[in-house]
Amino acid sequence: AQTVTQSQPEMSVQEAETVTLSCTYDTSESDYYLFWYKQPPSRQMILVIRQEAYKQQNATENRFSVNFQKAAKSFSLKISDSQLGDAAMYFCAYRSANNNNAGNMLTFGGGTRLMVKP
Amino acid sequence: ETGVTQTPRHLVMGMTNKKSLKCEQHLGHNAMYWYKQSAKKPLELMFVYNFKEQTENNSVPSRFSPECPNSSHLFLHLHTLQPEDSALYLCASSRPSRGSYNSPLHFGNGTRLTVT
């Protein structure tokens, strides 16, 4: 079974600075997808960025980018020019591309709470 | 407007009560999910429905009973719950899960359930 680990329960960053959230995962599969979700106090989980494992190029969405290291099974999220609205819980998630998978089985990490200081 | 609406937002119930959680999506998706989010634990998948058929039951106790009457609506019927069932219950939807492996999930705001 796959596992996803976020080793940082809490992180803080100064407004306008850059912060990196860590995520590692364990899998024996070669094809899969990785996601970062944000959960603000409103509780809604919002997709931030996704990465296909077969792509070597790191995904980028505006101020959010990832550092995907497939051999190391690492998928960190970098937030540049941090804003107060970035304060939230961030969850890393893994999904197999196995055709035998019963469904959209997202496996989530335990989350990292990001605080942004003004 | 999130596209996925959950009601009620908060629910307090006794262990002998029967209640239902409701989820509705307006995104044209055909896959719907229930997740449980407990304090200090990763999100746990409970149920998956594709085109109204249950395709995944992640060893959930029978006191949780899902119902998916159509692709836009999903219910979670609750009966004789335990205090440890207190959690945030999140509904999500996506394009059909098979063949759309990178299709992201769209979540609702959740129902905060407290069992007394």
Coordinates of N, CA and C in Angstrom, one line a residue:
Chain A
A1 N 0.8 -1.2 0.0 CA 0.0 0.0 0.0 C 0.9 1.2 0.0
Q2 N 0.3 2.3 -0.6 CA 1.1 3.5 -0.7 C 0.9 4.3 0.6
T3 N 2.0 5.0 1.0 CA 1.9 5.9 2.1 C 2.5 7.3 1.7
V4 N 1.9 8.3 2.3 CA 2.4 9.7 2.1 C 2.7 10.3 3.4
T5 N 3.9 10.9 3.5 CA 4.4 11.5 4.7 C 4.7 12.9 4.6
Q6 N 4.1 13.7 5.4 CA 4.5 15.1 5.5 C 5.1 15.3 6.9
S7 N 6.4 15.6 6.9 CA 7.2 15.6 8.2 C 7.1 16.9 8.9
Q8 N 6.5 17.9 8.4 CA 6.4 19.2 9.0 C 5.0 19.5 9.4
P9 N 4.6 19.3 10.7 CA 3.2 19.5 11.1 C 2.9 21.0 11.0
E10 N 3.9 21.9 11.2 CA 3.6 23.3 11.1 C 4.8 24.0 10.5
M11 N 4.5 25.0 9.7 CA 5.6 25.9 9.1 C 5.1 27.3 9.2
S12 N 6.0 28.2 9.3 CA 5.6 29.7 9.2 C 6.6 30.4 8.2
V13 N 6.0 31.4 7.6 CA 6.8 32.2 6.6 C 6.4 33.7 6.8
Q14 N 7.4 34.5 6.5 CA 7.1 35.9 6.5 C 6.4 36.3 5.2
E15 N 5.4 37.2 5.2 CA 4.8 37.6 4.0 C 5.8 38.1 3.0
A16 N 5.6 37.7 1.7 CA 6.5 38.0 0.6 C 7.7 37.1 0.5
E17 N 7.9 36.3 1.5 CA 9.0 35.4 1.4 C 8.6 34.0 0.8
T18 N 9.6 33.1 0.7 CA 9.4 31.8 0.0 C 9.4 30.7 1.1
V19 N 8.6 29.8 0.9 CA 8.5 28.6 1.9 C 8.4 27.3 1.1
T20 N 9.0 26.3 1.6 CA 8.9 25.0 0.9 C 8.3 24.0 1.9
L21 N 7.3 23.3 1.5 CA 6.7 22.2 2.3 C 7.1 20.9 1.7
S22 N 7.5 20.0 2.6 CA 8.0 18.7 2.2 C 6.9 17.6 2.1
C23 N 7.2 16.7 1.2 CA 6.3 15.5 1.1 C 7.1 14.4 0.6
T24 N 7.0 13.2 1.2 CA 7.6 12.0 0.6 C 6.6 10.9 0.6
Y25 N 6.8 10.0 -0.3 CA 5.8 8.9 -0.5 C 6.5 7.6 -0.7
D26 N 5.8 6.6 -0.5 CA 6.3 5.2 -0.7 C 5.4 4.5 -1.6
T27 N 6.0 4.0 -2.7 CA 5.2 3.2 -3.7 C 6.2 2.3 -4.4
S28 N 5.6 1.2 -4.9 CA 6.4 0.3 -5.8 C 6.0 0.5 -7.3
E29 N 5.1 1.4 -7.5 CA 4.6 1.7 -8.8 C 5.5 2.7 -9.6
S30 N 5.4 2.6 -10.9 CA 6.2 3.6 -11.7 C 5.4 4.7 -12.3
D31 N 4.0 4.5 -12.3 CA 3.2 5.5 -12.9 C 2.1 5.9 -11.9
Y32 N 2.1 7.2 -11.7 CA 1.1 7.7 -10.7 C 1.0 9.2 -10.8
Y33 N 0.2 9.8 -10.0 CA 0.0 11.2 -10.0 C 0.1 11.7 -8.6
L34 N 0.6 12.9 -8.5 CA 0.8 13.6 -7.2 C 0.1 14.9 -7.2
F35 N -0.5 15.3 -6.0 CA -1.3 16.5 -5.9 C -0.9 17.2 -4.6
W36 N -1.1 18.5 -4.6 CA -1.1 19.3 -3.4 C -2.4 20.0 -3.3
Y37 N -3.1 19.8 -2.1 CA -4.3 20.5 -1.8 C -4.2 21.4 -0.7
K38 N -4.9 22.5 -0.7 CA -4.9 23.5 0.3 C -6.3 23.5 1.0
Q39 N -6.3 23.5 2.3 CA -7.6 23.6 3.1 C -7.5 24.8 4.0
P40 N -8.2 25.9 3.6 CA -8.2 27.1 4.4 C -9.3 26.9 5.5
P41 N -9.4 27.8 6.4 CA -10.4 27.7 7.5 C -11.8 27.4 7.0
S42 N -12.1 27.8 5.8 CA -13.5 27.5 5.3 C -13.7 26.0 5.1
R43 N -12.6 25.2 5.3 CA -12.6 23.7 5.3 C -12.7 23.1 3.9
Q44 N -12.9 23.9 2.8 CA -12.9 23.3 1.5 C -11.5 23.0 1.0
M45 N -11.4 21.7 0.5 CA -10.1 21.3 0.0 C -10.0 21.9 -1.4
I46 N -8.9 22.6 -1.7 CA -8.8 23.2 -3.0 C -7.5 22.7 -3.7
L47 N -7.6 22.2 -4.9 CA -6.4 21.7 -5.6 C -5.5 22.9 -5.9
V48 N -4.2 22.7 -5.5 CA -3.2 23.8 -5.8 C -2.4 23.4 -7.0
I49 N -1.9 22.2 -7.1 CA -1.1 21.8 -8.2 C -1.0 20.3 -8.4
R50 N -0.8 19.8 -9.6 CA -0.7 18.4 -9.8 C 0.6 18.1 -10.6
Q51 N 1.0 16.8 -10.5 CA 2.2 16.4 -11.2 C 2.0 15.0 -11.7
E52 N 2.3 14.7 -13.0 CA 2.3 13.4 -13.5 C 3.7 12.8 -13.3
A53 N 3.7 11.6 -12.8 CA 5.1 11.0 -12.5 C 5.9 10.7 -13.8
Y54 N 5.2 10.6 -15.0 CA 6.0 10.3 -16.2 C 6.6 11.6 -16.8
K55 N 6.2 12.7 -16.2 CA 6.8 14.0 -16.7 C 8.0 14.4 -15.8
Q56 N 9.1 14.7 -16.5 CA 10.2 15.1 -15.7 C 10.2 16.6 -15.3
Q57 N 9.5 17.3 -16.1 CA 9.4 18.8 -15.8 C 8.5 19.0 -14.6
N58 N 9.0 19.9 -13.7 CA 8.3 20.2 -12.5 C 7.1 21.1 -12.9
A59 N 5.9 20.8 -12.3 CA 4.7 21.6 -12.5 C 4.8 22.9 -11.8
T60 N 4.2 23.9 -12.5 CA 4.2 25.3 -11.9 C 2.8 25.9 -12.2
E61 N 2.3 26.6 -11.1 CA 1.1 27.3 -11.2 C 1.3 28.6 -10.5
N62 N 1.6 29.6 -11.3 CA 1.8 31.0 -10.7 C 2.8 31.0 -9.6
R63 N 2.5 31.3 -8.4 CA 3.5 31.4 -7.3 C 3.8 30.0 -6.7
F64 N 3.1 29.0 -7.2 CA 3.3 27.6 -6.6 C 4.1 26.8 -7.6
S65 N 5.1 26.1 -7.1 CA 5.8 25.1 -8.0 C 6.2 23.9 -7.1
V66 N 6.5 22.9 -7.8 CA 6.9 21.7 -7.1 C 8.4 21.3 -7.5
N67 N 9.0 20.5 -6.6 CA 10.3 19.9 -6.9 C 10.0 18.4 -6.8
F68 N 9.9 17.8 -7.9 CA 9.5 16.4 -8.0 C 10.8 15.6 -8.2
Q69 N 11.2 14.8 -7.3 CA 12.3 13.9 -7.4 C 11.9 12.5 -7.3
K70 N 11.7 11.9 -8.5 CA 11.1 10.6 -8.6 C 11.9 9.5 -7.9
A71 N 13.2 9.5 -8.1 CA 14.1 8.5 -7.5 C 14.0 8.6 -6.0
A72 N 14.0 9.8 -5.5 CA 13.9 10.0 -4.0 C 12.5 9.9 -3.5
K73 N 11.5 9.8 -4.3 CA 10.1 9.8 -3.9 C 9.8 11.0 -3.1
S74 N 10.1 12.1 -3.6 CA 9.9 13.4 -2.9 C 9.1 14.3 -3.8
F75 N 8.3 15.1 -3.2 CA 7.4 16.0 -3.9 C 7.1 17.2 -3.1
S76 N 8.0 18.1 -3.1 CA 7.9 19.3 -2.2 C 7.2 20.4 -3.0
L77 N 6.5 21.3 -2.2 CA 5.8 22.4 -2.7 C 6.5 23.7 -2.3
K78 N 6.8 24.5 -3.3 CA 7.4 25.8 -3.0 C 6.4 26.9 -3.3
I79 N 6.2 27.8 -2.3 CA 5.3 28.9 -2.4 C 6.2 30.2 -2.4
S80 N 6.1 30.9 -3.5 CA 6.9 32.1 -3.6 C 6.0 33.3 -3.3
D81 N 6.7 34.4 -2.8 CA 6.0 35.7 -2.6 C 4.7 35.4 -1.7
S82 N 4.9 34.7 -0.6 CA 3.8 34.3 0.2 C 2.9 35.4 0.6
Q83 N 1.6 35.1 0.6 CA 0.5 36.1 0.9 C -0.3 35.6 2.1
L84 N -0.9 36.5 2.8 CA -1.7 36.2 4.0 C -2.7 35.1 3.6
G85 N -3.3 35.2 2.4 CA -4.3 34.2 2.0 C -3.8 32.8 1.8
D86 N -2.5 32.7 1.8 CA -1.9 31.3 1.7 C -1.9 30.5 3.0
A87 N -2.2 31.2 4.1 CA -2.3 30.5 5.4 C -3.4 29.4 5.3
A88 N -3.0 28.2 5.6 CA -4.0 27.1 5.5 C -3.3 25.8 5.8
M89 N -4.0 24.7 5.8 CA -3.5 23.4 5.9 C -3.2 22.9 4.5
Y90 N -2.0 22.3 4.3 CA -1.6 21.8 2.9 C -1.5 20.3 3.0
F91 N -2.1 19.7 2.1 CA -2.1 18.2 2.0 C -1.4 17.7 0.7
C92 N -0.5 16.8 0.9 CA 0.1 16.1 -0.3 C -0.7 14.9 -0.5
A93 N -0.9 14.5 -1.8 CA -1.8 13.3 -2.1 C -1.2 12.5 -3.2
Y94 N -1.4 11.2 -3.2 CA -0.9 10.3 -4.2 C -2.0 9.6 -4.8
R95 N -1.9 9.3 -6.2 CA -2.9 8.5 -6.8 C -2.3 7.6 -7.8
S96 N -2.6 6.3 -7.7 CA -2.0 5.3 -8.6 C -2.6 5.5 -10.0
A97 N -1.9 5.1 -11.0 CA -2.4 5.1 -12.4 C -2.7 3.6 -12.8
N98 N -2.6 2.8 -11.8 CA -2.9 1.3 -12.1 C -4.3 1.1 -12.6
N99 N -4.4 0.4 -13.7 CA -5.8 0.2 -14.2 C -6.6 -0.7 -13.4
N100 N -6.0 -1.4 -12.4 CA -6.8 -2.3 -11.6 C -7.3 -1.5 -10.3
N101 N -6.8 -0.3 -10.2 CA -7.3 0.5 -9.1 C -8.8 0.6 -9.1
A102 N -9.4 0.5 -7.9 CA -10.8 0.5 -7.9 C -11.4 1.8 -8.1
G103 N -10.7 2.8 -7.9 CA -11.3 4.2 -8.1 C -10.3 5.2 -8.0
N104 N -10.7 6.4 -7.7 CA -9.8 7.6 -7.6 C -9.3 7.6 -6.2
M105 N -8.4 6.6 -5.9 CA -8.0 6.4 -4.5 C -6.9 7.3 -4.2
L106 N -7.2 8.5 -3.7 CA -6.2 9.4 -3.3 C -5.8 9.1 -1.9
T107 N -4.5 8.9 -1.7 CA -3.9 8.7 -0.4 C -3.3 10.0 0.1
F108 N -3.7 10.5 1.2 CA -3.3 11.8 1.7 C -2.2 11.7 2.8
G109 N -1.4 12.7 2.8 CA -0.5 12.9 3.9 C -1.2 13.5 5.1
G110 N -0.5 13.6 6.2 CA -1.1 14.2 7.4 C -1.3 15.7 7.5
G111 N -0.7 16.4 6.5 CA -0.9 17.8 6.4 C 0.1 18.6 7.1
T112 N 0.3 19.8 6.6 CA 1.2 20.8 7.2 C 0.4 22.1 7.3
R113 N 0.4 22.6 8.5 CA -0.2 23.9 8.7 C 0.7 25.1 8.5
L114 N 0.4 25.9 7.5 CA 1.2 27.0 7.1 C 0.7 28.3 7.7
M115 N 1.5 29.0 8.4 CA 1.2 30.3 9.0 C 2.0 31.4 8.2
V116 N 1.3 32.5 7.9 CA 2.0 33.5 7.2 C 2.0 34.8 8.1
K117 N 3.1 35.3 8.4 CA 3.3 36.4 9.3 C 3.3 37.7 8.5
P118 N 2.5 38.7 8.9 CA 2.5 40.0 8.2 C 3.8 40.8 8.5
Chain B
E1 N -19.2 30.1 -4.6 CA -19.9 28.9 -5.1 C -18.8 27.8 -5.4
T2 N -18.9 26.7 -4.6 CA -17.8 25.7 -4.7 C -18.1 24.7 -5.8
G3 N -19.4 24.6 -6.2 CA -19.7 23.5 -7.1 C -20.1 22.2 -6.4
V4 N -19.7 22.1 -5.2 CA -20.0 20.9 -4.4 C -20.6 21.5 -3.1
T5 N -21.8 21.2 -2.8 CA -22.5 21.8 -1.6 C -22.8 20.7 -0.6
Q6 N -22.5 20.9 0.6 CA -22.8 19.9 1.7 C -23.7 20.5 2.7
T7 N -24.6 19.8 3.2 CA -25.5 20.2 4.3 C -25.7 19.0 5.2
P8 N -25.9 19.3 6.5 CA -25.7 20.6 7.2 C -24.2 20.9 7.3
R9 N -23.9 22.1 7.7 CA -22.5 22.5 7.9 C -22.0 21.9 9.3
H10 N -22.9 21.9 10.2 CA -22.6 21.4 11.5 C -23.7 20.4 12.0
L11 N -23.4 19.4 12.7 CA -24.4 18.5 13.2 C -24.0 17.9 14.5
V12 N -24.8 18.0 15.5 CA -24.6 17.3 16.8 C -25.7 16.3 17.0
M13 N -25.3 15.1 17.2 CA -26.3 14.0 17.4 C -25.9 13.1 18.5
G14 N -26.9 12.5 19.1 CA -26.7 11.5 20.2 C -26.4 10.1 19.5
M15 N -26.0 9.2 20.3 CA -25.6 7.9 19.8 C -26.7 7.1 19.3
T16 N -27.9 7.4 19.8 CA -29.1 6.6 19.3 C -29.9 7.3 18.2
N17 N -29.4 8.5 17.8 CA -30.1 9.2 16.7 C -29.8 8.6 15.3
K18 N -30.7 9.0 14.4 CA -30.5 8.7 13.0 C -30.5 10.1 12.3
K19 N -29.5 10.3 11.5 CA -29.4 11.5 10.7 C -28.8 11.2 9.4
S20 N -28.8 12.2 8.5 CA -28.2 12.0 7.2 C -27.5 13.3 6.8
L21 N -26.3 13.0 6.1 CA -25.6 14.1 5.5 C -25.9 14.1 4.0
K22 N -25.9 15.3 3.5 CA -26.3 15.5 2.0 C -25.2 16.2 1.3
C23 N -24.9 15.7 0.1 CA -23.9 16.3 -0.8 C -24.6 16.5 -2.2
E24 N -24.3 17.6 -2.8 CA -24.9 17.9 -4.1 C -23.8 18.6 -5.0
Q25 N -23.6 18.1 -6.2 CA -22.6 18.7 -7.1 C -23.3 19.2 -8.4
H26 N -22.8 20.3 -8.9 CA -23.3 20.9 -10.1 C -22.2 21.1 -11.1
L27 N -21.3 20.1 -11.1 CA -20.2 20.2 -12.0 C -20.2 19.2 -13.2
G28 N -21.3 18.4 -13.2 CA -21.5 17.5 -14.3 C -20.6 16.2 -14.1
H29 N -20.1 16.0 -12.9 CA -19.3 14.9 -12.6 C -20.1 13.6 -12.4
N30 N -19.4 12.5 -12.6 CA -20.1 11.2 -12.4 C -19.5 10.3 -11.3
A31 N -18.5 10.8 -10.7 CA -17.9 10.1 -9.5 C -18.0 11.0 -8.3
M32 N -18.5 10.3 -7.2 CA -18.6 11.0 -5.9 C -18.0 10.2 -4.8
Y33 N -17.6 10.9 -3.7 CA -16.8 10.3 -2.7 C -17.2 10.8 -1.3
W34 N -17.1 10.0 -0.3 CA -17.1 10.5 1.1 C -15.7 10.2 1.7
Y35 N -15.2 11.3 2.3 CA -14.0 11.2 3.1 C -14.3 11.6 4.5
K36 N -13.5 11.0 5.4 CA -13.5 11.4 6.9 C -12.2 12.0 7.2
Q37 N -12.3 13.2 7.9 CA -11.2 13.9 8.3 C -11.2 14.0 9.8
S38 N -10.4 13.3 10.5 CA -10.3 13.3 12.0 C -9.1 14.2 12.4
A39 N -9.1 14.7 13.6 CA -8.0 15.5 14.1 C -6.7 14.6 14.1
K40 N -5.7 15.2 13.6 CA -4.3 14.6 13.6 C -4.3 13.3 12.9
K41 N -5.1 13.1 11.9 CA -5.1 11.9 11.1 C -5.2 12.3 9.6
P42 N -4.6 11.5 8.7 CA -4.8 11.8 7.3 C -6.3 11.6 6.9
L43 N -6.7 12.2 5.8 CA -8.0 12.0 5.3 C -8.2 10.5 5.0
E44 N -9.3 10.0 5.3 CA -9.6 8.6 5.0 C -10.8 8.5 4.0
L45 N -10.5 7.8 3.0 CA -11.6 7.5 2.0 C -12.6 6.5 2.6
M46 N -13.8 6.8 2.5 CA -14.9 5.9 3.0 C -15.6 5.2 1.8
F47 N -16.1 5.9 0.9 CA -16.9 5.4 -0.2 C -16.6 6.1 -1.5
V48 N -16.8 5.3 -2.6 CA -16.7 5.9 -3.9 C -17.8 5.4 -4.7
Y49 N -18.5 6.3 -5.5 CA -19.5 5.9 -6.4 C -19.1 6.4 -7.8
N50 N -19.3 5.6 -8.8 CA -19.1 5.9 -10.2 C -20.4 5.6 -10.9
F51 N -21.0 6.6 -11.6 CA -22.3 6.5 -12.3 C -23.3 5.8 -11.4
K52 N -23.4 6.3 -10.2 CA -24.4 5.8 -9.1 C -24.1 4.4 -8.6
E53 N -23.0 3.8 -9.0 CA -22.7 2.5 -8.5 C -21.6 2.6 -7.5
Q54 N -21.7 1.9 -6.3 CA -20.6 2.0 -5.4 C -19.5 1.1 -5.8
T55 N -18.3 1.7 -6.0 CA -17.2 1.0 -6.5 C -16.1 0.8 -5.4
E56 N -16.3 1.4 -4.3 CA -15.3 1.3 -3.2 C -16.0 1.5 -1.8
N57 N -15.8 0.5 -1.0 CA -16.2 0.6 0.4 C -14.9 0.3 1.2
N58 N -14.3 1.3 1.8 CA -13.0 1.2 2.5 C -13.2 0.6 3.9
S59 N -13.8 -0.5 4.0 CA -14.0 -1.2 5.3 C -14.7 -0.3 6.3
V60 N -15.7 0.4 5.9 CA -16.4 1.3 6.8 C -17.5 0.6 7.6
P61 N -17.6 0.8 8.9 CA -18.7 0.2 9.7 C -20.1 0.4 9.1
S62 N -20.9 -0.6 9.4 CA -22.3 -0.5 8.8 C -23.1 0.6 9.4
R63 N -22.7 1.2 10.4 CA -23.5 2.3 11.0 C -23.4 3.6 10.1
F64 N -22.5 3.5 9.1 CA -22.5 4.5 8.0 C -23.0 3.8 6.7
S65 N -24.1 4.4 6.2 CA -24.7 3.8 5.0 C -24.9 4.9 3.9
P66 N -24.1 4.7 2.8 CA -24.2 5.7 1.7 C -25.4 5.4 0.8
E67 N -25.8 6.5 0.1 CA -26.8 6.4 -0.9 C -26.5 7.4 -2.0
C68 N -26.6 6.9 -3.2 CA -26.3 7.8 -4.4 C -27.5 7.6 -5.4
P69 N -28.5 8.4 -5.2 CA -29.7 8.2 -6.1 C -29.5 8.6 -7.6
N70 N -28.5 9.6 -7.8 CA -28.2 10.0 -9.1 C -26.8 10.6 -9.1
S71 N -26.2 10.9 -10.2 CA -24.8 11.3 -10.2 C -24.6 12.7 -9.6
S72 N -25.6 13.4 -9.2 CA -25.5 14.7 -8.7 C -25.6 14.7 -7.2
H73 N -26.2 13.7 -6.6 CA -26.5 13.7 -5.2 C -25.9 12.4 -4.5
L74 N -25.4 12.7 -3.3 CA -24.8 11.6 -2.5 C -25.2 11.9 -1.0
F75 N -25.7 10.8 -0.4 CA -26.1 10.9 1.0 C -25.2 10.0 1.9
L76 N -25.1 10.4 3.2 CA -24.5 9.4 4.1 C -25.4 9.4 5.3
H77 N -26.0 8.2 5.4 CA -27.0 8.0 6.5 C -26.2 7.4 7.7
L78 N -26.6 8.1 8.9 CA -25.8 7.8 10.1 C -26.8 7.2 11.1
H79 N -26.4 6.1 11.8 CA -27.2 5.4 12.8 C -26.4 4.8 13.9
T80 N -26.8 5.1 15.1 CA -26.1 4.5 16.3 C -24.6 4.7 16.2
L81 N -24.2 6.0 16.0 CA -22.8 6.3 15.9 C -22.1 6.3 17.3
Q82 N -20.8 6.3 17.3 CA -20.0 6.4 18.5 C -19.3 7.7 18.6
P83 N -18.9 8.1 19.8 CA -18.2 9.4 19.9 C -16.9 9.5 19.1
E84 N -16.3 8.4 18.8 CA -15.1 8.4 18.0 C -15.4 8.7 16.5
D85 N -16.7 8.7 16.2 CA -17.0 9.0 14.8 C -17.1 10.5 14.6
S86 N -17.0 11.3 15.6 CA -16.9 12.7 15.5 C -15.8 13.1 14.6
A87 N -16.1 13.9 13.6 CA -15.0 14.3 12.6 C -15.7 15.2 11.6
L88 N -14.8 15.7 10.7 CA -15.3 16.4 9.5 C -15.5 15.5 8.4
Y89 N -16.7 15.4 7.8 CA -17.0 14.5 6.7 C -17.1 15.4 5.4
L90 N -16.2 15.0 4.5 CA -16.0 15.8 3.3 C -16.6 14.9 2.1
C91 N -17.3 15.6 1.3 CA -17.8 15.0 0.1 C -17.0 15.6 -1.1
A92 N -16.7 14.8 -2.1 CA -16.0 15.3 -3.3 C -16.6 14.7 -4.5
S93 N -16.3 15.3 -5.7 CA -16.7 14.7 -6.9 C -15.6 14.9 -8.0
S94 N -15.7 14.1 -9.0 CA -14.7 14.2 -10.1 C -15.3 13.6 -11.4
R95 N -14.6 13.7 -12.4 CA -15.0 12.9 -13.6 C -14.8 11.4 -13.3
P96 N -15.4 10.5 -14.0 CA -15.4 9.1 -13.7 C -14.0 8.7 -13.3
S97 N -13.8 8.0 -12.3 CA -12.5 7.7 -11.7 C -11.6 6.8 -12.6
R98 N -12.2 5.9 -13.3 CA -11.5 5.0 -14.2 C -11.2 5.7 -15.5
G99 N -9.9 5.8 -15.8 CA -9.6 6.4 -17.1 C -9.3 7.9 -17.0
S100 N -9.5 8.5 -15.8 CA -9.3 9.9 -15.6 C -8.4 10.0 -14.4
Y101 N -7.2 9.4 -14.4 CA -6.4 9.3 -13.3 C -5.9 10.6 -12.7
N102 N -5.7 11.5 -13.5 CA -5.3 12.8 -13.0 C -6.4 13.8 -12.8
S103 N -7.6 13.3 -12.9 CA -8.8 14.2 -12.7 C -8.8 14.6 -11.2
P104 N -8.8 15.9 -11.0 CA -8.7 16.3 -9.6 C -10.1 16.1 -8.9
L105 N -10.1 16.0 -7.6 CA -11.3 16.0 -6.8 C -11.7 17.4 -6.5
H106 N -13.0 17.6 -6.6 CA -13.5 18.9 -6.1 C -14.3 18.6 -4.8
F107 N -13.9 19.3 -3.8 CA -14.5 19.1 -2.4 C -15.5 20.1 -2.1
G108 N -16.4 19.6 -1.2 CA -17.4 20.6 -0.5 C -16.7 21.1 0.7
N109 N -17.5 21.9 1.5 CA -17.0 22.5 2.7 C -17.1 21.6 3.9
G110 N -17.7 20.4 3.8 CA -17.7 19.5 4.8 C -18.8 19.7 5.8
T111 N -19.1 18.6 6.6 CA -20.1 18.7 7.7 C -19.3 18.3 8.9
R112 N -19.3 19.2 9.9 CA -18.6 18.9 11.2 C -19.6 18.2 12.0
L113 N -19.3 16.9 12.3 CA -20.2 16.0 13.1 C -19.6 15.8 14.5
T114 N -20.5 16.0 15.4 CA -20.2 15.7 16.8 C -21.2 14.7 17.4
V115 N -20.6 13.6 17.9 CA -21.5 12.6 18.4 C -21.3 12.6 20.0
T116 N -22.5 12.8 20.6 CA -22.4 13.0 22.1 C -23.0 11.7 22.8

